Tab-separated table of C-alpha atoms in Angstrom:
chain	number	residue	atom	x	y	z
I	71	MET	CA	1.969	-22.958	-26.567
I	72	THR	CA	-1.478	-21.423	-26.553
I	73	SER	CA	-2.313	-17.673	-26.344
I	74	THR	CA	-5.341	-18.686	-24.247
I	75	PHE	CA	-5.086	-17.463	-20.266
I	76	ARG	CA	-6.108	-20.269	-17.890
I	77	THR	CA	-6.595	-20.670	-14.355
I	78	LEU	CA	-7.192	-22.936	-11.734
I	79	THR	CA	-8.584	-22.164	-8.050
I	80	VAL	CA	-8.411	-24.780	-5.597
I	81	PRO	CA	-9.185	-24.352	-1.633
I	82	LEU	CA	-6.585	-25.289	0.658
I	83	ASP	CA	-8.514	-26.953	2.952
I	84	GLY	CA	-7.322	-28.778	5.623
I	85	ARG	CA	-4.057	-27.195	5.370
I	86	SER	CA	-2.656	-25.341	8.540
I	87	PHE	CA	-0.537	-22.323	8.486
I	88	SER	CA	-1.051	-20.735	11.222
I	89	GLY	CA	1.203	-17.277	10.605
I	90	GLY	CA	-1.553	-16.786	8.033
I	91	LEU	CA	0.058	-14.860	4.786
I	92	PRO	CA	3.150	-13.733	6.195
I	93	SER	CA	4.461	-17.348	6.425
I	94	PHE	CA	4.548	-16.951	2.983
I	95	LEU	CA	6.626	-14.225	2.658
I	96	VAL	CA	9.950	-16.026	1.960
I	97	ARG	CA	11.202	-14.331	-1.551
I	98	ASP	CA	12.379	-11.339	-2.332
I	99	ASP	CA	10.678	-10.678	-5.430
I	100	VAL	CA	7.170	-11.805	-3.542
I	101	LEU	CA	3.657	-9.715	-4.623
I	102	CYS	CA	2.359	-9.104	-1.485
I	103	TRP	CA	-0.970	-7.692	-0.297
I	104	THR	CA	-1.815	-8.655	3.261
I	105	ARG	CA	-3.962	-7.354	6.302
I	106	ARG	CA	-4.420	-9.002	9.516
I	107	GLU	CA	-2.737	-12.272	8.453
I	108	ALA	CA	-5.311	-12.359	5.217
I	109	GLY	CA	-5.147	-11.295	1.837
I	110	LEU	CA	-3.002	-12.122	-1.736
I	111	VAL	CA	0.473	-13.964	-1.971
I	112	GLY	CA	1.525	-14.202	-5.371
I	113	PHE	CA	5.191	-15.835	-6.877
I	114	GLY	CA	6.403	-15.643	-10.514
I	115	GLU	CA	5.200	-13.863	-13.421
I	116	ILE	CA	3.450	-14.870	-16.570
I	117	ALA	CA	2.433	-11.509	-17.903
I	118	ARG	CA	3.100	-7.708	-17.543
I	119	PHE	CA	1.598	-4.590	-18.584
I	120	THR	CA	3.284	-1.010	-18.334
I	121	ALA	CA	2.164	2.192	-19.068
I	122	THR	CA	3.169	6.514	-18.405
I	123	GLY	CA	0.697	9.368	-18.677
I	124	PRO	CA	-2.437	10.816	-17.806
I	125	GLU	CA	-4.104	7.517	-19.466
I	126	ARG	CA	-2.282	4.755	-17.544
I	127	PHE	CA	-5.423	3.366	-15.367
I	128	LEU	CA	-7.525	3.251	-18.429
I	129	GLU	CA	-4.800	1.874	-20.680
I	130	ALA	CA	-4.185	-0.868	-17.644
I	131	ASP	CA	-7.910	-1.564	-17.389
I	132	ILE	CA	-8.550	-2.225	-21.169
I	133	TRP	CA	-5.336	-4.780	-21.112
I	134	TRP	CA	-6.607	-6.555	-17.904
I	135	ARG	CA	-10.433	-6.894	-19.719
I	136	HIS	CA	-9.034	-8.042	-23.105
I	137	LEU	CA	-6.959	-10.473	-21.019
I	138	VAL	CA	-9.475	-12.074	-18.813
I	139	LEU	CA	-12.482	-11.848	-21.620
I	140	GLU	CA	-11.990	-15.158	-23.123
I	141	ALA	CA	-10.103	-16.581	-20.150
I	142	ASP	CA	-10.621	-20.313	-19.282
I	143	ILE	CA	-11.410	-20.175	-15.620
I	144	THR	CA	-12.067	-22.855	-13.235
I	145	ASP	CA	-12.646	-21.801	-9.872
I	146	SER	CA	-14.360	-24.022	-6.846
I	147	VAL	CA	-13.796	-21.658	-4.616
I	148	GLU	CA	-14.854	-18.067	-6.167
I	149	CYS	CA	-14.793	-15.051	-3.672
I	150	PRO	CA	-13.156	-12.052	-4.289
I	151	GLY	CA	-9.349	-12.812	-5.263
I	152	THR	CA	-9.931	-15.928	-6.760
I	153	GLY	CA	-9.669	-16.856	-10.523
I	154	PRO	CA	-7.309	-14.379	-12.566
I	155	VAL	CA	-5.512	-12.018	-10.190
I	156	ALA	CA	-3.195	-9.117	-11.446
I	157	PHE	CA	-0.866	-7.062	-8.694
I	158	GLY	CA	-0.300	-3.130	-9.737
I	159	SER	CA	1.541	-0.414	-8.830
I	160	PHE	CA	1.051	3.198	-10.668
I	161	ALA	CA	2.977	6.508	-10.685
I	162	PHE	CA	1.666	9.248	-8.643
I	163	SER	CA	2.066	11.686	-11.289
I	164	LYS	CA	0.825	11.722	-14.647
I	165	VAL	CA	3.664	13.249	-15.753
I	166	SER	CA	6.005	10.460	-14.054
I	167	THR	CA	8.758	8.880	-16.362
I	168	HIS	CA	7.942	5.653	-13.387
I	169	ARG	CA	6.124	2.896	-15.553
I	170	SER	CA	2.977	2.137	-14.029
I	171	ARG	CA	2.485	-1.904	-14.204
I	172	LEU	CA	0.151	-4.674	-13.701
I	173	ILE	CA	1.759	-8.402	-12.987
I	174	VAL	CA	0.204	-11.290	-13.437
I	175	PRO	CA	1.573	-13.602	-11.414
I	176	GLU	CA	2.329	-17.749	-12.034
I	177	ILE	CA	1.103	-18.723	-7.933
I	178	VAL	CA	-1.202	-16.520	-5.913
I	179	VAL	CA	-2.263	-17.876	-2.379
I	180	GLY	CA	-5.364	-16.250	-0.562
I	181	VAL	CA	-6.672	-15.830	2.531
I	182	ARG	CA	-10.426	-14.712	3.407
I	183	ASP	CA	-12.674	-14.711	6.046
I	184	GLY	CA	-11.119	-18.110	7.454
I	185	ARG	CA	-11.045	-19.571	3.915
I	186	ALA	CA	-7.859	-20.478	2.112
I	187	TRP	CA	-7.515	-21.036	-1.726
I	188	LEU	CA	-4.297	-21.427	-4.549
I	189	THR	CA	-4.658	-20.379	-7.958
I	190	GLN	CA	-2.153	-21.437	-10.423
I	191	LEU	CA	-1.892	-19.113	-13.889
I	192	THR	CA	-0.682	-20.008	-16.957
I	193	PHE	CA	-0.703	-19.682	-20.833
I	194	ASP	CA	0.564	-22.906	-21.256
I	195	ASP	CA	-1.472	-25.749	-22.988
I	196	GLY	CA	-0.780	-28.337	-20.632
I	197	GLU	CA	-3.247	-29.800	-17.888
I	198	LEU	CA	-4.101	-27.883	-14.999
I	199	THR	CA	-4.457	-29.716	-11.786
I	200	GLU	CA	-4.509	-29.419	-7.828
I	201	ALA	CA	-1.464	-31.622	-7.445
I	202	GLY	CA	0.388	-29.470	-10.048
I	203	ALA	CA	-0.435	-26.138	-8.294
I	204	LEU	CA	0.480	-27.357	-4.929
I	205	ALA	CA	3.595	-28.760	-6.797
I	206	ALA	CA	4.413	-25.459	-8.262
I	207	LEU	CA	3.674	-23.487	-4.967
I	208	GLU	CA	6.205	-25.705	-3.047
I	209	ARG	CA	9.040	-24.948	-5.870
I	210	TRP	CA	8.472	-20.994	-5.261
I	211	VAL	CA	8.016	-21.356	-1.373
I	212	ASP	CA	11.102	-23.803	-1.514
I	213	GLY	CA	13.105	-21.432	-3.541
I	214	GLY	CA	13.147	-18.602	-0.971
I	215	ALA	CA	13.369	-20.280	2.323
I	216	GLU	CA	16.865	-20.746	3.921
I	217	ASP	CA	16.087	-23.926	4.777
I	218	ASP	CA	13.376	-26.894	4.968
I	219	GLY	CA	12.324	-26.000	8.641
I	220	VAL	CA	11.383	-21.940	7.733
I	221	LEU	CA	7.926	-23.018	6.536
I	222	ASP	CA	6.053	-26.348	6.901
I	223	VAL	CA	2.774	-24.507	4.887
I	224	LEU	CA	1.979	-27.451	2.725
I	225	GLY	CA	2.543	-30.390	5.093
I	226	ASP	CA	0.243	-31.645	8.158
I	227	GLY	CA	2.769	-30.271	10.612
I	228	PRO	CA	2.039	-26.696	12.191
I	229	ALA	CA	3.320	-23.993	10.552
I	230	ALA	CA	5.367	-20.992	11.242
I	231	SER	CA	3.210	-18.813	13.343
I	232	SER	CA	3.348	-14.553	13.941
I	233	ALA	CA	5.665	-15.108	16.738
I	234	ASP	CA	8.130	-17.485	14.551
I	235	VAL	CA	8.390	-14.409	11.794
I	236	GLY	CA	8.160	-11.408	13.979
I	237	LEU	CA	10.888	-9.703	16.039
I	238	PRO	CA	13.051	-11.635	18.593
I	239	PRO	CA	12.908	-10.134	22.124
I	240	GLY	CA	14.634	-6.441	21.738
I	241	GLY	CA	12.901	-5.655	18.634
I	242	ARG	CA	16.159	-6.443	16.148
I	243	PRO	CA	15.671	-8.630	13.120
I	244	GLY	CA	17.607	-11.772	13.204
I	245	GLY	CA	16.704	-12.989	16.241
I	246	GLY	CA	18.909	-13.391	19.359
I	247	VAL	CA	21.080	-10.976	21.191
I	248	ALA	CA	22.922	-8.995	17.724
I	249	ALA	CA	26.833	-8.336	18.362
I	250	GLU	CA	27.865	-5.043	17.456
I	251	PRO	CA	28.301	-4.413	13.730
I	252	ALA	CA	31.686	-3.954	12.089
I	253	ALA	CA	31.708	0.305	11.377
I	254	ASP	CA	31.454	-0.631	7.691
I	255	VAL	CA	28.361	-2.665	7.998
I	256	VAL	CA	26.199	-0.177	9.906
I	257	PRO	CA	23.034	0.945	8.046
I	258	LYS	CA	23.352	4.369	6.839
I	259	LEU	CA	20.929	7.067	6.311
I	260	GLU	CA	21.526	10.150	4.035
I	261	THR	CA	19.604	13.119	2.739
I	262	GLY	CA	17.648	12.656	-0.406
I	263	SER	CA	16.242	14.850	-3.053
I	264	LEU	CA	16.100	18.458	-0.264
I	265	SER	CA	17.882	18.922	2.816
I	266	GLU	CA	15.967	19.159	6.226
I	267	HIS	CA	16.655	22.794	5.610
I	268	ASP	CA	15.197	23.197	2.115
I	269	TRP	CA	12.388	21.073	2.554
I	270	MET	CA	11.086	23.510	5.440
I	271	ALA	CA	11.917	26.421	2.995
I	272	ALA	CA	9.562	24.695	0.694
I	273	VAL	CA	7.111	24.200	3.298
I	274	ALA	CA	7.281	27.661	4.226
I	275	ALA	CA	6.073	28.670	0.291
I	276	GLY	CA	3.634	26.297	0.478
I	277	VAL	CA	1.853	27.917	3.426
I	278	ALA	CA	2.645	31.661	1.484
I	279	GLU	CA	0.732	29.962	-1.410
I	280	ILE	CA	-2.093	28.774	0.272
I	281	ARG	CA	-2.568	32.452	1.708
I	282	THR	CA	-3.007	33.442	-1.560
I	283	GLY	CA	-5.766	31.962	-1.661
I	284	LYS	CA	-4.846	30.278	-4.755
I	285	LEU	CA	-5.440	26.622	-2.993
I	286	GLU	CA	-6.651	25.019	0.268
I	287	LYS	CA	-4.169	22.546	1.107
I	288	LEU	CA	-0.909	21.270	-0.273
I	289	VAL	CA	1.031	17.378	0.564
I	290	LEU	CA	4.470	18.045	0.482
I	291	ALA	CA	6.752	15.089	0.673
I	292	ARG	CA	10.475	14.483	1.067
I	293	ASP	CA	12.718	11.741	0.942
I	294	VAL	CA	16.158	10.110	2.316
I	295	VAL	CA	17.981	7.365	1.063
I	296	ALA	CA	18.769	3.853	3.565
I	297	THR	CA	22.072	2.026	2.456
I	298	ILE	CA	21.972	-1.427	3.827
I	299	PRO	CA	25.938	-3.045	3.694
I	300	GLU	CA	24.516	-5.943	4.195
I	301	GLY	CA	21.812	-6.184	1.723
I	302	VAL	CA	18.055	-5.306	1.470
I	303	ASN	CA	15.919	-8.188	2.467
I	304	ALA	CA	12.552	-7.588	0.714
I	305	ALA	CA	10.937	-10.568	2.375
I	306	GLU	CA	11.877	-9.866	6.008
I	307	ILE	CA	10.841	-5.969	5.372
I	308	LEU	CA	7.659	-7.499	4.661
I	309	ARG	CA	7.436	-10.137	7.362
I	310	GLN	CA	7.673	-7.304	9.967
I	311	LEU	CA	5.336	-4.973	8.582
I	312	ALA	CA	2.720	-7.071	8.287
I	313	ILE	CA	3.173	-8.404	11.857
I	314	ARG	CA	3.848	-4.477	13.481
I	315	TYR	CA	0.962	-2.889	11.506
I	316	ARG	CA	-1.849	-5.307	11.793
I	317	GLU	CA	-4.536	-2.741	10.876
I	318	CYS	CA	-2.433	-1.184	7.934
I	319	TRP	CA	-2.466	-3.051	4.273
I	320	THR	CA	1.412	-4.254	3.421
I	321	TYR	CA	2.449	-4.043	-0.123
I	322	GLY	CA	4.936	-5.358	-1.748
I	323	VAL	CA	5.128	-5.078	-6.186
I	324	ASP	CA	7.956	-5.357	-7.818
I	325	GLY	CA	10.312	-3.513	-5.310
I	326	LEU	CA	8.266	-1.073	-3.821
I	327	VAL	CA	7.583	-2.442	-0.341
I	328	GLY	CA	5.500	-0.812	2.346
I	329	SER	CA	2.119	-0.622	4.818
I	330	THR	CA	-0.231	1.691	4.246
I	331	PRO	CA	-3.085	2.816	6.084
I	332	GLU	CA	-5.397	4.688	3.811
I	333	MET	CA	-7.639	2.727	1.725
I	334	LEU	CA	-8.362	4.632	-1.706
I	335	ILE	CA	-10.928	2.159	-2.939
I	336	GLN	CA	-12.406	-1.734	-2.491
I	337	VAL	CA	-14.421	-2.887	-4.316
I	338	GLU	CA	-16.373	-5.845	-4.010
I	339	GLY	CA	-19.481	-6.760	-6.617
I	340	ARG	CA	-21.148	-3.451	-5.899
I	341	THR	CA	-19.945	-2.094	-2.819
I	342	ALA	CA	-17.005	0.338	-2.755
I	343	GLN	CA	-15.141	1.356	0.324
I	344	ALA	CA	-12.152	3.957	1.109
I	345	ARG	CA	-10.727	4.992	4.218
I	346	VAL	CA	-9.426	8.578	4.131
I	347	LEU	CA	-7.077	10.022	6.505
I	348	ALA	CA	-6.046	13.369	7.310
I	349	GLY	CA	-4.352	14.560	10.546
I	350	THR	CA	-1.497	13.270	12.071
I	351	LEU	CA	-0.245	12.669	15.751
I	352	ASP	CA	3.228	11.112	16.548
I	353	ARG	CA	2.409	8.743	19.864
I	354	ARG	CA	5.546	9.952	21.138
I	355	ASP	CA	3.947	13.243	21.706
I	356	ALA	CA	2.201	11.665	24.389
I	357	GLU	CA	5.125	10.455	26.291
I	358	GLY	CA	4.786	11.854	29.942
I	359	MET	CA	1.538	13.482	29.666
I	360	ASP	CA	-1.425	12.784	32.312
I	361	GLY	CA	-3.979	10.437	31.598
I	362	PRO	CA	-4.592	7.455	28.926
I	363	PRO	CA	-2.541	7.904	25.330
I	364	LEU	CA	-5.764	8.058	23.416
I	365	GLU	CA	-7.392	10.501	25.384
I	366	PHE	CA	-4.785	12.823	24.428
I	367	ALA	CA	-4.785	12.081	20.959
I	368	GLU	CA	-8.624	12.549	20.639
I	369	ARG	CA	-7.796	16.174	22.394
I	370	VAL	CA	-5.183	17.315	20.195
I	371	LEU	CA	-6.347	15.900	17.359
I	372	ALA	CA	-10.576	15.858	17.005
I	373	GLY	CA	-10.012	19.406	19.192
I	374	SER	CA	-7.342	20.601	16.474
I	375	GLU	CA	-9.038	23.292	14.173
I	376	LYS	CA	-6.449	22.840	11.513
I	377	GLN	CA	-6.327	18.934	11.828
I	378	ARG	CA	-10.240	19.035	11.609
I	379	HIS	CA	-10.106	21.171	8.644
I	380	GLU	CA	-7.345	18.728	6.722
I	381	HIS	CA	-9.332	15.727	7.432
I	382	GLU	CA	-12.391	17.372	6.031
I	383	ILE	CA	-11.129	18.811	2.486
I	384	ALA	CA	-9.713	14.850	1.984
I	385	ILE	CA	-13.312	13.452	2.640
I	386	GLN	CA	-14.750	16.133	0.598
I	387	SER	CA	-12.280	15.440	-2.249
I	388	LEU	CA	-12.800	11.662	-2.095
I	389	THR	CA	-17.024	11.797	-1.909
I	390	THR	CA	-16.988	14.583	-4.577
I	391	GLN	CA	-15.193	12.527	-7.108
I	392	LEU	CA	-17.193	9.110	-6.163
I	393	ALA	CA	-20.477	10.592	-6.225
I	394	PRO	CA	-20.936	10.396	-10.059
I	395	PHE	CA	-20.608	6.341	-9.798
I	396	SER	CA	-22.283	5.977	-6.741
I	397	GLU	CA	-26.358	5.518	-6.343
I	398	ALA	CA	-26.023	6.052	-2.315
I	399	MET	CA	-22.750	6.544	-0.067
I	400	ASN	CA	-22.456	6.858	3.447
I	401	ALA	CA	-19.476	8.476	5.513
I	402	HIS	CA	-18.400	8.788	9.184
I	403	SER	CA	-20.428	12.017	10.226
I	404	GLU	CA	-17.392	12.613	12.918
I	405	PRO	CA	-13.679	11.126	12.320
I	406	PHE	CA	-12.202	8.658	14.527
I	407	ILE	CA	-9.099	7.983	15.890
I	408	LEU	CA	-7.029	4.954	13.591
I	409	GLU	CA	-4.339	3.845	16.448
I	410	LEU	CA	-0.973	2.888	15.032
I	411	PRO	CA	1.982	1.602	16.246
I	412	ASN	CA	3.843	4.980	15.607
I	413	VAL	CA	1.091	7.547	14.991
I	414	TRP	CA	-2.324	8.414	15.629
I	415	HIS	CA	-4.587	9.601	12.570
I	416	LEU	CA	-7.961	11.353	12.210
I	417	ALA	CA	-9.704	8.877	9.966
I	418	SER	CA	-13.466	8.349	8.116
I	419	ASP	CA	-14.747	5.309	6.058
I	420	VAL	CA	-16.533	6.090	3.150
I	421	LYS	CA	-18.958	3.486	1.577
I	422	ALA	CA	-20.835	3.542	-1.595
I	423	GLU	CA	-23.000	1.199	-3.480
I	424	LEU	CA	-22.203	1.599	-7.241
I	425	THR	CA	-24.064	2.709	-10.004
I	426	GLU	CA	-23.812	1.582	-13.856
I	427	VAL	CA	-22.475	4.142	-16.074
I	428	GLU	CA	-22.673	3.962	-19.656
I	429	GLY	CA	-24.507	0.002	-19.127
I	430	HIS	CA	-22.054	-1.365	-16.696
I	431	VAL	CA	-20.825	-0.935	-13.031
I	432	PRO	CA	-17.147	0.724	-13.097
I	433	THR	CA	-14.105	-1.016	-12.598
I	434	CYS	CA	-11.489	-0.841	-10.241
I	435	LEU	CA	-9.009	0.902	-12.551
I	436	ALA	CA	-12.517	3.362	-14.010
I	437	LEU	CA	-12.559	4.143	-10.308
I	438	ILE	CA	-8.922	4.791	-9.740
I	439	ASN	CA	-8.377	6.895	-12.871
I	440	ALA	CA	-11.616	9.454	-11.474
I	441	LEU	CA	-10.080	9.554	-7.703
I	442	HIS	CA	-6.439	9.553	-8.008
I	443	PRO	CA	-4.952	12.034	-6.743
I	444	THR	CA	-7.074	12.914	-3.996
I	445	ALA	CA	-6.560	15.758	-1.450
I	446	ALA	CA	-4.875	13.290	1.317
I	447	VAL	CA	-2.048	12.884	-0.915
I	448	CYS	CA	-2.171	15.913	-3.450
I	449	GLY	CA	-4.276	18.799	-2.133
I	450	THR	CA	-6.777	20.889	-3.520
I	451	PRO	CA	-7.196	22.020	-5.946
I	452	THR	CA	-5.689	19.086	-7.249
I	453	THR	CA	-4.320	20.864	-10.579
I	454	VAL	CA	-2.796	23.742	-8.537
I	455	ALA	CA	-1.241	21.715	-6.207
I	456	GLY	CA	-0.031	19.025	-8.502
I	457	ALA	CA	1.830	22.142	-10.378
I	458	LEU	CA	3.204	23.395	-7.058
I	459	ILE	CA	4.344	19.774	-5.741
I	460	ARG	CA	6.530	19.961	-8.893
I	461	LYS	CA	7.628	23.078	-8.208
I	462	LEU	CA	8.479	22.546	-4.750
I	463	GLU	CA	9.715	18.942	-4.396
I	464	HIS	CA	12.192	18.421	-6.528
I	465	MET	CA	11.885	14.915	-7.213
I	466	ASP	CA	9.911	12.464	-9.099
I	467	ARG	CA	7.618	10.665	-6.435
I	468	GLY	CA	7.248	7.431	-8.774
I	469	PRO	CA	4.756	4.937	-7.684
I	470	TYR	CA	5.211	6.777	-3.822
I	471	ALA	CA	1.667	8.107	-2.884
I	472	GLY	CA	0.423	6.102	-5.996
I	473	PRO	CA	-2.249	3.617	-6.054
I	474	VAL	CA	-1.175	0.164	-5.181
I	475	GLY	CA	-3.207	-3.274	-4.710
I	476	TRP	CA	-4.809	-6.078	-7.110
I	477	LEU	CA	-7.723	-6.621	-8.813
I	478	ASP	CA	-9.510	-9.870	-10.226
I	479	ALA	CA	-11.709	-10.775	-13.454
I	480	ALA	CA	-15.123	-10.102	-11.992
I	481	GLY	CA	-14.307	-6.389	-11.243
I	482	ASN	CA	-13.238	-7.095	-7.528
I	483	GLY	CA	-10.318	-5.401	-5.848
I	484	GLU	CA	-8.354	-3.442	-3.353
I	485	TRP	CA	-5.996	-0.456	-3.803
I	486	GLY	CA	-4.393	1.463	-1.391
I	487	ILE	CA	-2.404	4.617	-1.436
I	488	ALA	CA	1.367	3.796	-1.399
I	489	LEU	CA	1.943	5.409	1.206
I	490	ARG	CA	4.678	4.431	4.653
I	491	GLY	CA	6.852	2.599	2.177
I	492	ALA	CA	10.040	2.820	0.192
I	493	VAL	CA	11.635	1.701	-3.323
I	494	ILE	CA	14.280	-0.788	-3.308
I	495	GLU	CA	16.513	0.720	-5.652
I	496	ALA	CA	19.677	-1.442	-5.876
I	497	PRO	CA	20.445	-4.992	-3.608
I	498	ASP	CA	21.930	-2.398	-0.719
I	499	SER	CA	19.816	0.909	-1.140
I	500	VAL	CA	16.235	2.111	-0.269
I	501	ARG	CA	14.949	5.264	-0.997
I	502	LEU	CA	12.003	5.808	1.770
I	503	TYR	CA	9.323	8.660	1.098
I	504	ALA	CA	6.834	10.561	3.283
I	505	GLY	CA	5.203	13.435	3.347
I	506	CYS	CA	2.289	15.934	5.083
I	507	GLY	CA	-0.623	18.075	4.495
I	508	ILE	CA	0.331	21.426	4.359
I	509	VAL	CA	-2.684	24.187	5.184
I	510	GLU	CA	-2.700	27.997	6.067
I	511	GLY	CA	-1.616	26.694	9.557
I	512	SER	CA	1.138	24.585	8.993
I	513	GLN	CA	4.566	25.389	10.795
I	514	PRO	CA	7.859	23.917	8.993
I	515	GLU	CA	9.450	22.747	12.361
I	516	ALA	CA	5.984	20.618	13.130
I	517	GLU	CA	5.615	19.230	9.798
I	518	LEU	CA	9.425	17.933	9.424
I	519	ALA	CA	8.963	16.141	12.929
I	520	GLU	CA	5.879	14.396	11.586
I	521	THR	CA	8.082	12.999	8.296
I	522	TRP	CA	10.063	10.947	10.781
I	523	ALA	CA	7.170	9.712	12.568
I	524	LYS	CA	5.813	8.421	9.393
I	525	PHE	CA	9.144	7.338	8.146
I	526	ARG	CA	9.486	5.136	11.326
I	527	PRO	CA	7.716	2.239	10.174
I	528	MET	CA	10.352	1.696	7.283
I	529	LEU	CA	13.336	2.710	9.329
I	530	GLU	CA	12.395	-0.006	11.904
I	531	SER	CA	12.129	-2.889	9.294
I	532	LEU	CA	15.616	-2.080	7.808
I	533	GLY	CA	17.111	-2.112	11.156
I	534	ILE	CA	17.550	1.360	11.710
I	535	LYS	CA	16.931	3.598	15.147
I	536	SER	CA	14.732	6.686	14.444
């Protein structure tokens, strides 16, 4: 054995998998970051870093930079996401007992801009070859597939398509016409840390604090627990999310699964981008309304002083924190309407050219350390909002609303905010989270309804009607 970290990246030219990366989501322990059939999927684990506390981002950054500093890298593709890669998930709170983590997989499959590649990562001293990397991938994929016909990603035949791994007619997972399940195998949904009544009381208390002038905005989250007697199929959850929510970033890291519409920071070279969301409207609210649904969304969201105020706070939070690292920055002057299957959002994209700080361009994790938590998931001022969250929510958010994503040795990476997701806590148990931005005009009943709209992606993927 040698302590040298070595990687080999080879193109997957001529190998067709028309379903894109969702075709590879065949194992419950898969590491996943996909959007529009592109992204990264990882198998196995050769190294892991964990940390808690306020320095968790910087400690992870130091660990990763030391790991890749003297790595032996062979990369014939050379684009963001090739070479050494780690997937990560970080706790929302600096006082959380949840361990933030970076995980280095054994095998990574990547798809970007019509190009596909395969990376093998190791600390072993054996020769790295394309044939060996393909064989390792085949072992991982075959080990997760139910039969040899599930995927044909390594051969010459057609691969699984989005339709193959998507939902059957009627929208139920599993295919075919579902028989009525026995009473003891019906998925069950239970109250989490707070009942609906108690959570609405927490919202009212938050509004009262805002009216004192102590803070402008507060984000309050709640949880529910789903019990799936037949067992939780993480791979199926990820496939459904990736196909239903193509405009979101579907993530899977160590039992944390979901599909987020919000990009905290994406770094490619010296360019950083973010997508900020604040302001939500349930698409079901448009049912029975006259006119095109999008016009209804524009009227209700863009025309709402409350929603626009909440959005402006979120944008200002991000741009203020990003400014010291930027030599130029552009943000939408007006938010746009982001259409998702369950909701509409007010959204704004921010783009910045990074400047050198103390002689080097800041890394993804250094930027995250400065940006997190934003007003979109915490509130403003963040110190006041964070303390109030701990007082009112009566739970540890764990990785919910924390950064989730990946980074490579060149400093590139994509880090979303872990929203519209859940933590798989046991083979048959999943804890779902959803939150709302609370401002002076917030109504507890409306905020509760908004959480159910935000639970919907995960509930659908679990086969639970909402």
